[in-house]
């Protein structure tokens, strides 16, 4: 349970808010690289952290991220012509480069120096791991890109997509680190994770322990990058089954996977206080993704939802009650809703666009959620007092993995799974062809 004030502190990310300023200390993903596929291609509107921006790839291939509106008479630069290293407003021809400088003002007399006095907001960008990242904080505090394993693997080893979610980032992120809901929300009536007809990848036998012990014990440890979240279940008489989620500041989660499986990262990036982009990345550090995996990801299987063509909006959504099938719910699956991300979306969006945390009744299974809130609120308040967040300047600390593993009962998970919790990808040794 949070007070109304704490809930606002946690969820509001506009410029000038404590959480908004914390987010602005980190590089955050704002677009998939392929949304700007070529030099001088059409610009794309970018709404992030409550700010309206427009992105364009200029003639040098560099990405500009600038104010959405022309400062002249506030027409949208989205209509603009992307030409010769700048975006030209179609209203009166004012032209801006990726650093927000006004290069040309053809509607003013040639002798006018007005254009030297006009500059618009622009943010630094970098491209890495198939994404365009932005730094929206003060220039004197510019930080390091997080070094996550999926950003370093070859393109063949990775798949990613983004989805528009109609609620605050925080309640969806809380779902990502809540390892206890899977055995309910994502299950079928036979006591398994429901595959939705598509093939289950990985070693699912271990996962069945999740259904024998429905009330995991949570062990949450503070780390440099965020939290190490161990959910411990009884396995055999002398062993525990551990599912370890990694939560990375400010808003990323690595979902538990068995060693050798294809790993998964969820990223929740606020569009505004009432909606966010959900980026989901699958990667396998050891091999290219298989045809089977890719087919499942691209065709609305269990991991990625089917979208309306040409959009990042899922076909099953709030407006059609997520296509819930009540007869399926009686006969086969726990929810009657198809696909893991849609099941998640139905629950988190149903809380309202900002969950009212003053009304919650949290239990022991919510330990990780409580800790992540505390961590974010503390970091935001410390930043107000001038203490910079450690992780924003230490990208290397993000070079980790989640895991799911069975260990003898007398061994602590961070020791027993130490090697499994470190990323190991080495570009020089990467296998890139065939399986
Ligand atoms: Fe879920």
Coordinates of C-alpha atoms and ligand atoms in Angstrom, one line a residue:
X1 CA 0.0 0.0 0.0
X2 CA 1.2 3.4 -0.9
X3 CA -0.1 6.9 0.1
X4 CA -1.6 9.0 -2.7
X5 CA 1.6 11.1 -2.7
X6 CA 4.0 8.2 -2.9
X7 CA 1.9 6.7 -5.7
X8 CA 2.2 10.0 -7.7
X9 CA 5.9 10.1 -7.0
X10 CA 6.3 6.6 -8.3
X11 CA 4.3 7.0 -11.5
X12 CA 4.7 10.6 -12.7
X13 CA 7.6 11.0 -15.2
X14 CA 7.0 14.4 -16.8
X15 CA 9.9 16.8 -16.9
X16 CA 10.4 18.3 -13.5
X17 CA 8.9 15.5 -11.5
X18 CA 11.3 13.5 -9.2
X19 CA 10.8 10.2 -11.1
X20 CA 10.9 12.0 -14.4
X21 CA 14.3 13.5 -13.5
X22 CA 15.5 10.0 -12.4
X23 CA 14.5 8.5 -15.8
X24 CA 16.3 11.4 -17.5
X25 CA 19.6 10.3 -15.9
X26 CA 19.4 7.1 -18.0
X27 CA 19.7 6.4 -21.7
X28 CA 16.3 4.9 -22.6
X29 CA 15.1 3.2 -25.8
X30 CA 12.7 5.4 -27.8
X31 CA 12.5 3.6 -31.2
X32 CA 13.3 0.3 -32.9
X33 CA 16.1 1.1 -35.4
X34 CA 14.1 -0.2 -38.3
X35 CA 11.4 2.5 -37.7
X36 CA 14.0 4.8 -39.3
X37 CA 15.2 2.4 -42.0
X38 CA 17.3 4.7 -44.2
X39 CA 19.0 8.1 -44.5
X40 CA 16.5 10.9 -45.2
X41 CA 13.5 8.5 -44.7
X42 CA 10.2 9.8 -43.3
X43 CA 10.4 11.2 -39.7
X44 CA 8.6 9.4 -36.9
X45 CA 6.7 11.0 -34.0
X46 CA 8.2 10.1 -30.6
X47 CA 6.2 10.7 -27.4
X48 CA 8.2 9.8 -24.4
X49 CA 8.3 10.9 -20.7
X50 CA 5.4 13.2 -21.4
X51 CA 7.3 15.1 -24.1
X52 CA 6.3 15.4 -27.7
X53 CA 9.2 14.9 -30.1
X54 CA 10.0 13.9 -33.6
X55 CA 12.9 11.7 -34.8
X56 CA 14.5 11.6 -38.2
X57 CA 17.5 9.9 -39.7
X58 CA 19.6 12.6 -41.5
X59 CA 21.7 12.4 -44.6
X60 CA 24.7 11.2 -42.6
X61 CA 22.6 8.3 -41.1
X62 CA 22.6 9.9 -37.6
X63 CA 19.3 10.2 -35.7
X64 CA 18.0 13.5 -34.6
X65 CA 15.4 13.7 -31.8
X66 CA 13.9 17.2 -31.6
X67 CA 10.9 19.1 -30.5
X68 CA 7.7 18.0 -32.3
X69 CA 6.7 21.5 -33.1
X70 CA 8.3 24.2 -35.3
X71 CA 9.0 27.2 -33.1
X72 CA 7.8 29.6 -35.8
X73 CA 4.0 29.1 -35.6
X74 CA 4.0 25.7 -33.9
X75 CA 3.1 23.5 -36.9
X76 CA 4.2 19.8 -36.5
X77 CA 7.6 19.1 -37.9
X78 CA 6.3 15.5 -38.6
X79 CA 5.0 16.9 -41.9
X80 CA 8.5 18.1 -42.6
X81 CA 10.8 17.3 -45.5
X82 CA 13.8 15.3 -44.4
X83 CA 16.5 16.7 -46.7
X84 CA 20.2 17.5 -46.7
X85 CA 21.0 16.9 -43.0
X86 CA 17.9 18.6 -41.6
X87 CA 14.2 18.5 -41.2
X88 CA 12.4 21.3 -43.0
X89 CA 9.0 22.5 -41.8
X90 CA 6.5 22.4 -44.7
X91 CA 4.6 25.5 -43.5
X92 CA 7.3 28.2 -44.2
X93 CA 10.4 26.2 -44.9
X94 CA 12.3 26.7 -41.6
X95 CA 14.9 23.9 -41.4
X96 CA 16.5 22.3 -38.3
X97 CA 19.4 19.9 -37.9
X98 CA 19.7 17.0 -35.5
X99 CA 21.2 19.3 -32.8
X100 CA 18.2 21.6 -32.9
X101 CA 20.0 24.5 -34.8
X102 CA 18.0 26.5 -37.3
X103 CA 19.9 26.1 -40.6
X104 CA 17.6 28.0 -42.9
X105 CA 14.7 30.5 -42.6
X106 CA 13.7 31.3 -46.2
X107 CA 10.6 33.2 -45.2
X108 CA 12.9 36.0 -43.6
X109 CA 15.0 38.4 -45.6
X110 CA 18.5 37.0 -46.5
X111 CA 20.3 39.6 -44.4
X112 CA 18.3 38.6 -41.3
X113 CA 20.2 37.0 -38.4
X114 CA 17.0 35.8 -36.8
X115 CA 17.8 32.1 -37.5
X116 CA 20.9 32.3 -35.3
X117 CA 18.7 33.2 -32.4
X118 CA 16.3 30.3 -32.9
X119 CA 17.1 26.9 -31.4
X120 CA 14.8 24.0 -30.5
X121 CA 15.0 21.2 -28.0
X122 CA 17.2 18.3 -29.2
X123 CA 18.3 15.2 -27.3
X124 CA 21.4 13.1 -27.8
X125 CA 20.8 9.7 -29.4
X126 CA 22.8 6.5 -29.9
X127 CA 22.0 3.3 -31.8
X128 CA 22.9 0.0 -30.2
X129 CA 21.3 -3.5 -30.3
X130 CA 18.7 -2.7 -32.9
X131 CA 17.3 0.3 -30.9
X132 CA 17.6 4.0 -30.9
X133 CA 18.4 5.3 -27.4
X134 CA 18.0 8.8 -26.1
X135 CA 19.5 10.8 -23.3
X136 CA 17.0 13.4 -22.1
X137 CA 18.8 14.7 -19.0
X138 CA 21.1 17.6 -18.3
X139 CA 24.1 17.5 -20.6
X140 CA 26.6 17.8 -17.7
X141 CA 25.3 14.5 -16.3
X142 CA 25.3 12.4 -19.4
X143 CA 25.6 8.7 -18.4
X144 CA 26.6 5.4 -20.0
X145 CA 24.5 3.1 -22.1
X146 CA 23.6 0.0 -20.1
X147 CA 25.6 -3.0 -21.4
X148 CA 23.0 -5.7 -21.7
X149 CA 23.9 -9.0 -23.3
X150 CA 21.2 -8.7 -26.0
X151 CA 22.6 -5.4 -27.2
X152 CA 25.9 -7.2 -28.1
X153 CA 24.8 -10.4 -29.8
X154 CA 24.5 -10.5 -33.7
X155 CA 21.2 -9.6 -35.2
X156 CA 20.6 -13.3 -36.0
X157 CA 20.5 -14.1 -32.3
X158 CA 17.9 -11.6 -31.4
X159 CA 14.3 -10.6 -32.0
X160 CA 12.5 -7.6 -30.7
X161 CA 9.2 -5.8 -31.0
X162 CA 7.3 -3.0 -29.2
X163 CA 3.7 -2.6 -28.2
X164 CA 1.5 0.2 -27.1
X165 CA 0.0 -0.4 -23.6
X166 CA -2.7 1.8 -22.2
X167 CA -1.5 2.2 -18.6
X168 CA 1.3 3.6 -16.6
X169 CA 4.7 1.9 -17.0
X170 CA 4.9 0.9 -13.3
X171 CA 2.0 -1.5 -13.0
X172 CA 3.1 -3.5 -16.0
X173 CA 6.7 -3.6 -14.8
X174 CA 5.4 -4.8 -11.4
X175 CA 3.9 -7.7 -13.4
X176 CA 7.3 -8.4 -15.0
X177 CA 9.0 -9.0 -11.6
X178 CA 6.1 -10.9 -10.1
X179 CA 7.1 -14.5 -10.6
X180 CA 4.1 -15.9 -8.7
X181 CA 1.4 -14.9 -11.2
X182 CA 2.5 -17.2 -14.0
X183 CA 1.2 -20.3 -12.4
X184 CA -2.2 -18.7 -12.4
X185 CA -2.7 -16.2 -15.2
X186 CA -0.6 -18.0 -17.8
X187 CA -1.7 -21.6 -17.0
X188 CA -4.1 -24.1 -18.4
X189 CA -6.5 -26.3 -16.5
X190 CA -4.1 -29.2 -16.6
X191 CA -1.6 -27.3 -14.4
X192 CA 0.8 -26.2 -17.1
X193 CA 1.9 -23.0 -18.7
X194 CA -0.6 -22.7 -21.6
X195 CA 1.2 -22.7 -24.9
X196 CA -1.7 -21.4 -26.9
X197 CA -1.2 -24.1 -29.5
X198 CA 2.4 -23.1 -30.3
X199 CA 5.4 -25.2 -29.3
X200 CA 6.9 -24.6 -25.9
X201 CA 10.6 -24.0 -26.1
X202 CA 13.1 -24.9 -23.5
X203 CA 13.2 -27.3 -20.6
X204 CA 9.6 -27.1 -19.4
X205 CA 10.0 -29.9 -17.0
X206 CA 11.7 -27.7 -14.4
X207 CA 8.9 -25.3 -14.8
X208 CA 6.3 -27.8 -13.6
X209 CA 7.7 -27.3 -10.1
X210 CA 5.9 -23.9 -10.3
X211 CA 2.6 -25.8 -10.2
X212 CA 3.5 -28.1 -7.4
X213 CA 4.4 -25.2 -5.1
X214 CA 2.1 -22.3 -5.9
X215 CA 3.3 -20.1 -3.1
X216 CA 7.0 -19.3 -3.7
X217 CA 9.2 -17.7 -1.0
X218 CA 10.8 -14.5 -2.3
X219 CA 14.4 -13.6 -1.6
X220 CA 15.2 -10.1 -2.8
X221 CA 18.7 -8.7 -2.9
X222 CA 19.8 -5.1 -3.7
X223 CA 22.4 -5.0 -6.4
X224 CA 24.4 -2.2 -8.2
X225 CA 22.0 -2.4 -11.2
X226 CA 18.7 -3.0 -9.3
X227 CA 17.4 -6.2 -7.7
X228 CA 18.1 -9.9 -7.8
X229 CA 14.8 -11.5 -7.2
X230 CA 14.8 -15.2 -6.2
X231 CA 11.5 -17.1 -6.1
X232 CA 12.1 -20.4 -4.3
X233 CA 9.8 -23.4 -4.6
X234 CA 10.1 -26.9 -3.2
X235 CA 11.4 -29.3 -5.9
X236 CA 12.5 -32.7 -4.7
X237 CA 13.1 -33.6 -1.0
X238 CA 16.6 -32.2 -0.9
X239 CA 16.3 -29.5 -3.6
X240 CA 14.7 -26.2 -4.3
X241 CA 13.6 -24.9 -7.7
X242 CA 14.7 -21.2 -8.0
X243 CA 13.4 -18.8 -10.6
X244 CA 15.5 -15.7 -10.6
X245 CA 14.3 -12.5 -12.1
X246 CA 16.7 -9.6 -12.6
X247 CA 15.3 -6.1 -12.3
X248 CA 17.4 -3.4 -13.8
X249 CA 17.0 0.3 -13.0
X250 CA 14.9 2.1 -14.0
X251 CA 12.5 -0.2 -15.8
X252 CA 13.9 -3.4 -17.3
X253 CA 13.3 -7.0 -16.3
X254 CA 15.0 -10.3 -17.3
X255 CA 12.4 -13.1 -17.0
X256 CA 13.6 -16.4 -15.5
X257 CA 14.8 -18.9 -18.2
X258 CA 16.7 -22.2 -17.9
X259 CA 20.4 -22.1 -19.0
X260 CA 20.5 -22.7 -22.8
X261 CA 17.0 -21.3 -23.4
X262 CA 16.3 -18.2 -25.4
X263 CA 16.4 -15.3 -22.9
X264 CA 13.8 -12.5 -22.5
X265 CA 14.0 -8.9 -21.5
X266 CA 11.0 -6.6 -21.0
X267 CA 11.4 -2.8 -21.1
X268 CA 8.7 -0.4 -20.0
X269 CA 9.1 3.1 -21.4
X270 CA 6.6 5.8 -20.3
X271 CA 4.9 7.6 -23.2
X272 CA 3.1 9.7 -20.7
X273 CA 1.7 9.0 -17.2
X274 CA -1.2 7.0 -18.7
X275 CA 0.5 4.8 -21.3
X276 CA 3.8 3.3 -22.2
X277 CA 5.8 1.4 -24.8
X278 CA 6.5 -2.2 -24.0
X279 CA 9.7 -3.4 -25.7
X280 CA 10.2 -7.2 -25.6
X281 CA 13.5 -8.7 -26.6
X282 CA 14.3 -12.4 -27.1
X283 CA 17.9 -13.4 -27.5
X284 CA 20.0 -16.5 -27.5
X285 CA 23.7 -15.9 -26.7
X286 CA 24.7 -19.3 -28.0
X287 CA 23.1 -19.6 -31.4
X288 CA 21.0 -17.8 -34.0
X289 CA 17.2 -17.9 -33.2
X290 CA 15.6 -20.9 -35.0
X291 CA 13.1 -20.6 -37.8
X292 CA 10.5 -22.1 -35.5
X293 CA 11.1 -19.5 -32.8
X294 CA 11.0 -16.6 -35.3
X295 CA 7.8 -17.9 -36.9
X296 CA 6.2 -18.0 -33.5
X297 CA 7.3 -14.5 -32.6
X298 CA 6.3 -13.0 -35.9
X299 CA 2.8 -14.6 -36.1
X300 CA 1.3 -13.8 -32.8
X301 CA 2.2 -16.9 -30.8
X302 CA 2.5 -17.1 -27.1
X303 CA 5.3 -14.6 -26.6
X304 CA 4.4 -11.8 -28.9
X305 CA 0.8 -10.7 -29.6
X306 CA -0.7 -10.3 -33.0
X307 CA -0.9 -6.7 -34.0
X308 CA -3.2 -4.7 -36.3
X309 CA -1.2 -4.5 -39.5
X310 CA 1.1 -1.5 -39.8
X311 CA 0.7 -0.7 -36.1
X312 CA 2.2 -1.5 -32.7
X313 CA -1.3 -2.1 -31.2
X314 CA -2.4 -5.6 -30.4
X315 CA -5.5 -7.0 -32.1
X316 CA -6.9 -8.3 -28.8
X317 CA -7.2 -5.2 -26.6
X318 CA -9.3 -3.3 -24.1
X319 CA -11.9 -2.3 -26.7
X320 CA -12.8 -5.9 -27.5
X321 CA -12.2 -7.3 -24.0
X322 CA -9.0 -8.9 -25.2
X323 CA -11.1 -11.4 -27.2
X324 CA -11.9 -13.4 -24.0
X325 CA -13.5 -16.7 -24.8
X326 CA -15.5 -17.9 -21.8
X327 CA -16.0 -21.4 -23.2
X328 CA -12.2 -21.8 -23.5
X329 CA -12.0 -20.5 -19.9
X330 CA -14.3 -23.4 -18.8
X331 CA -12.6 -26.1 -20.9
X332 CA -9.0 -25.3 -21.4
X333 CA -7.2 -22.2 -20.0
X334 CA -7.3 -20.3 -16.8
X335 CA -8.2 -17.0 -18.5
X336 CA -9.9 -17.8 -21.8
X337 CA -7.5 -15.1 -23.2
X338 CA -4.9 -16.1 -25.8
X339 CA -1.2 -15.4 -25.4
X340 CA 0.9 -14.5 -22.4
X341 CA 1.3 -10.7 -23.3
X342 CA -2.4 -10.2 -23.8
X343 CA -3.2 -12.0 -20.5
X344 CA -0.7 -9.6 -18.8
X345 CA -2.2 -6.6 -20.6
X346 CA -5.8 -7.5 -19.6
X347 CA -4.8 -7.6 -15.9
X348 CA -2.6 -4.5 -15.8
X349 CA -4.8 -2.3 -18.0
X350 CA -7.8 -3.3 -15.9
X351 CA -6.3 -1.5 -12.9
X352 CA -7.0 1.8 -14.6
X353 CA -4.4 3.9 -16.4
X354 CA -2.7 4.6 -13.0
X355 CA -3.3 1.8 -10.4
X356 CA -4.7 3.1 -7.2
X357 CA -2.1 1.8 -4.8
X358 CA -3.8 3.2 -1.7
X359 CA -6.3 0.4 -2.0
X360 CA -4.0 -2.6 -2.3
X361 CA -3.6 -5.5 0.1
X362 CA -0.1 -6.8 -0.5
X363 CA 1.0 -10.2 0.5
X364 CA 4.3 -12.0 0.9
X365 CA 4.3 -12.8 -2.9
X366 CA 4.6 -9.0 -3.5
X367 CA 8.0 -8.7 -1.8
X368 CA 9.9 -7.9 -5.0
X369 CA 7.3 -5.3 -6.0
X370 CA 7.6 -3.5 -2.7
X371 CA 11.4 -3.5 -3.0
X372 CA 11.4 -2.1 -6.5
X373 CA 9.0 0.7 -5.5
X374 CA 11.2 1.5 -2.6
X375 CA 14.3 1.4 -4.8
X376 CA 12.9 3.8 -7.4
X377 CA 11.4 6.2 -4.8
X378 CA 14.6 6.3 -2.8
X379 CA 16.7 7.0 -6.0
X380 CA 14.3 9.7 -7.1
X381 CA 14.4 11.4 -3.7
X382 CA 18.2 11.1 -3.4
X383 CA 18.6 12.7 -6.8
X384 CA 16.6 15.7 -5.6
X385 CA 19.4 16.0 -2.9
X386 CA 22.1 15.8 -5.5
X387 CA 23.0 12.1 -5.3
X388 CA 23.4 10.7 -8.8
X389 CA 22.1 7.1 -9.4
X390 CA 25.1 4.7 -9.4
X391 CA 23.7 2.4 -12.2
X392 CA 23.3 5.2 -14.8
X393 CA 27.1 5.7 -14.8
X394 CA 28.0 2.0 -14.7
X395 CA 26.7 0.3 -17.8
X396 CA 28.9 -2.7 -17.2
X397 CA 26.8 -3.7 -14.1
X398 CA 24.0 -4.6 -16.5
X399 CA 26.0 -7.5 -18.0
X400 CA 23.9 -10.2 -16.3
X401 CA 21.3 -13.0 -16.9
X402 CA 18.3 -14.3 -15.2
X403 CA 18.1 -18.0 -14.5
X404 CA 15.9 -20.9 -13.4
X405 CA 17.7 -23.7 -11.7
X406 CA 17.3 -26.6 -9.2
X407 CA 19.8 -26.3 -6.3
X408 CA 20.5 -28.3 -3.1
X409 CA 18.5 -26.9 -0.2
X410 CA 21.5 -25.8 1.8
X411 CA 22.9 -23.5 -1.0
X412 CA 22.0 -19.9 -1.3
X413 CA 20.9 -18.9 -4.8
X414 CA 23.3 -16.1 -5.5
X415 CA 26.2 -18.5 -4.6
X416 CA 24.9 -21.7 -6.2
X417 CA 23.9 -19.9 -9.4
X418 CA 26.7 -17.4 -9.5
X419 CA 28.0 -18.3 -13.0
X420 CA 24.5 -18.6 -14.4
X421 CA 23.6 -15.1 -13.3
X422 CA 26.5 -13.5 -15.2
X423 CA 26.3 -12.8 -18.9
X424 CA 29.0 -14.7 -20.9
X425 CA 28.5 -13.6 -24.5
X426 CA 31.8 -13.1 -26.4
X427 CA 31.4 -11.6 -29.9
X428 CA 34.7 -13.3 -31.1
X429 CA 33.3 -16.7 -30.2
X430 CA 29.8 -16.2 -31.5
X431 CA 28.3 -18.8 -33.8
X432 CA 26.4 -17.0 -36.5
X433 CA 25.3 -19.6 -39.0
X434 CA 23.1 -22.7 -38.8
X435 CA 22.2 -24.4 -35.6
Ligands
LIG1 FE1 2.7 -12.5 -17.0

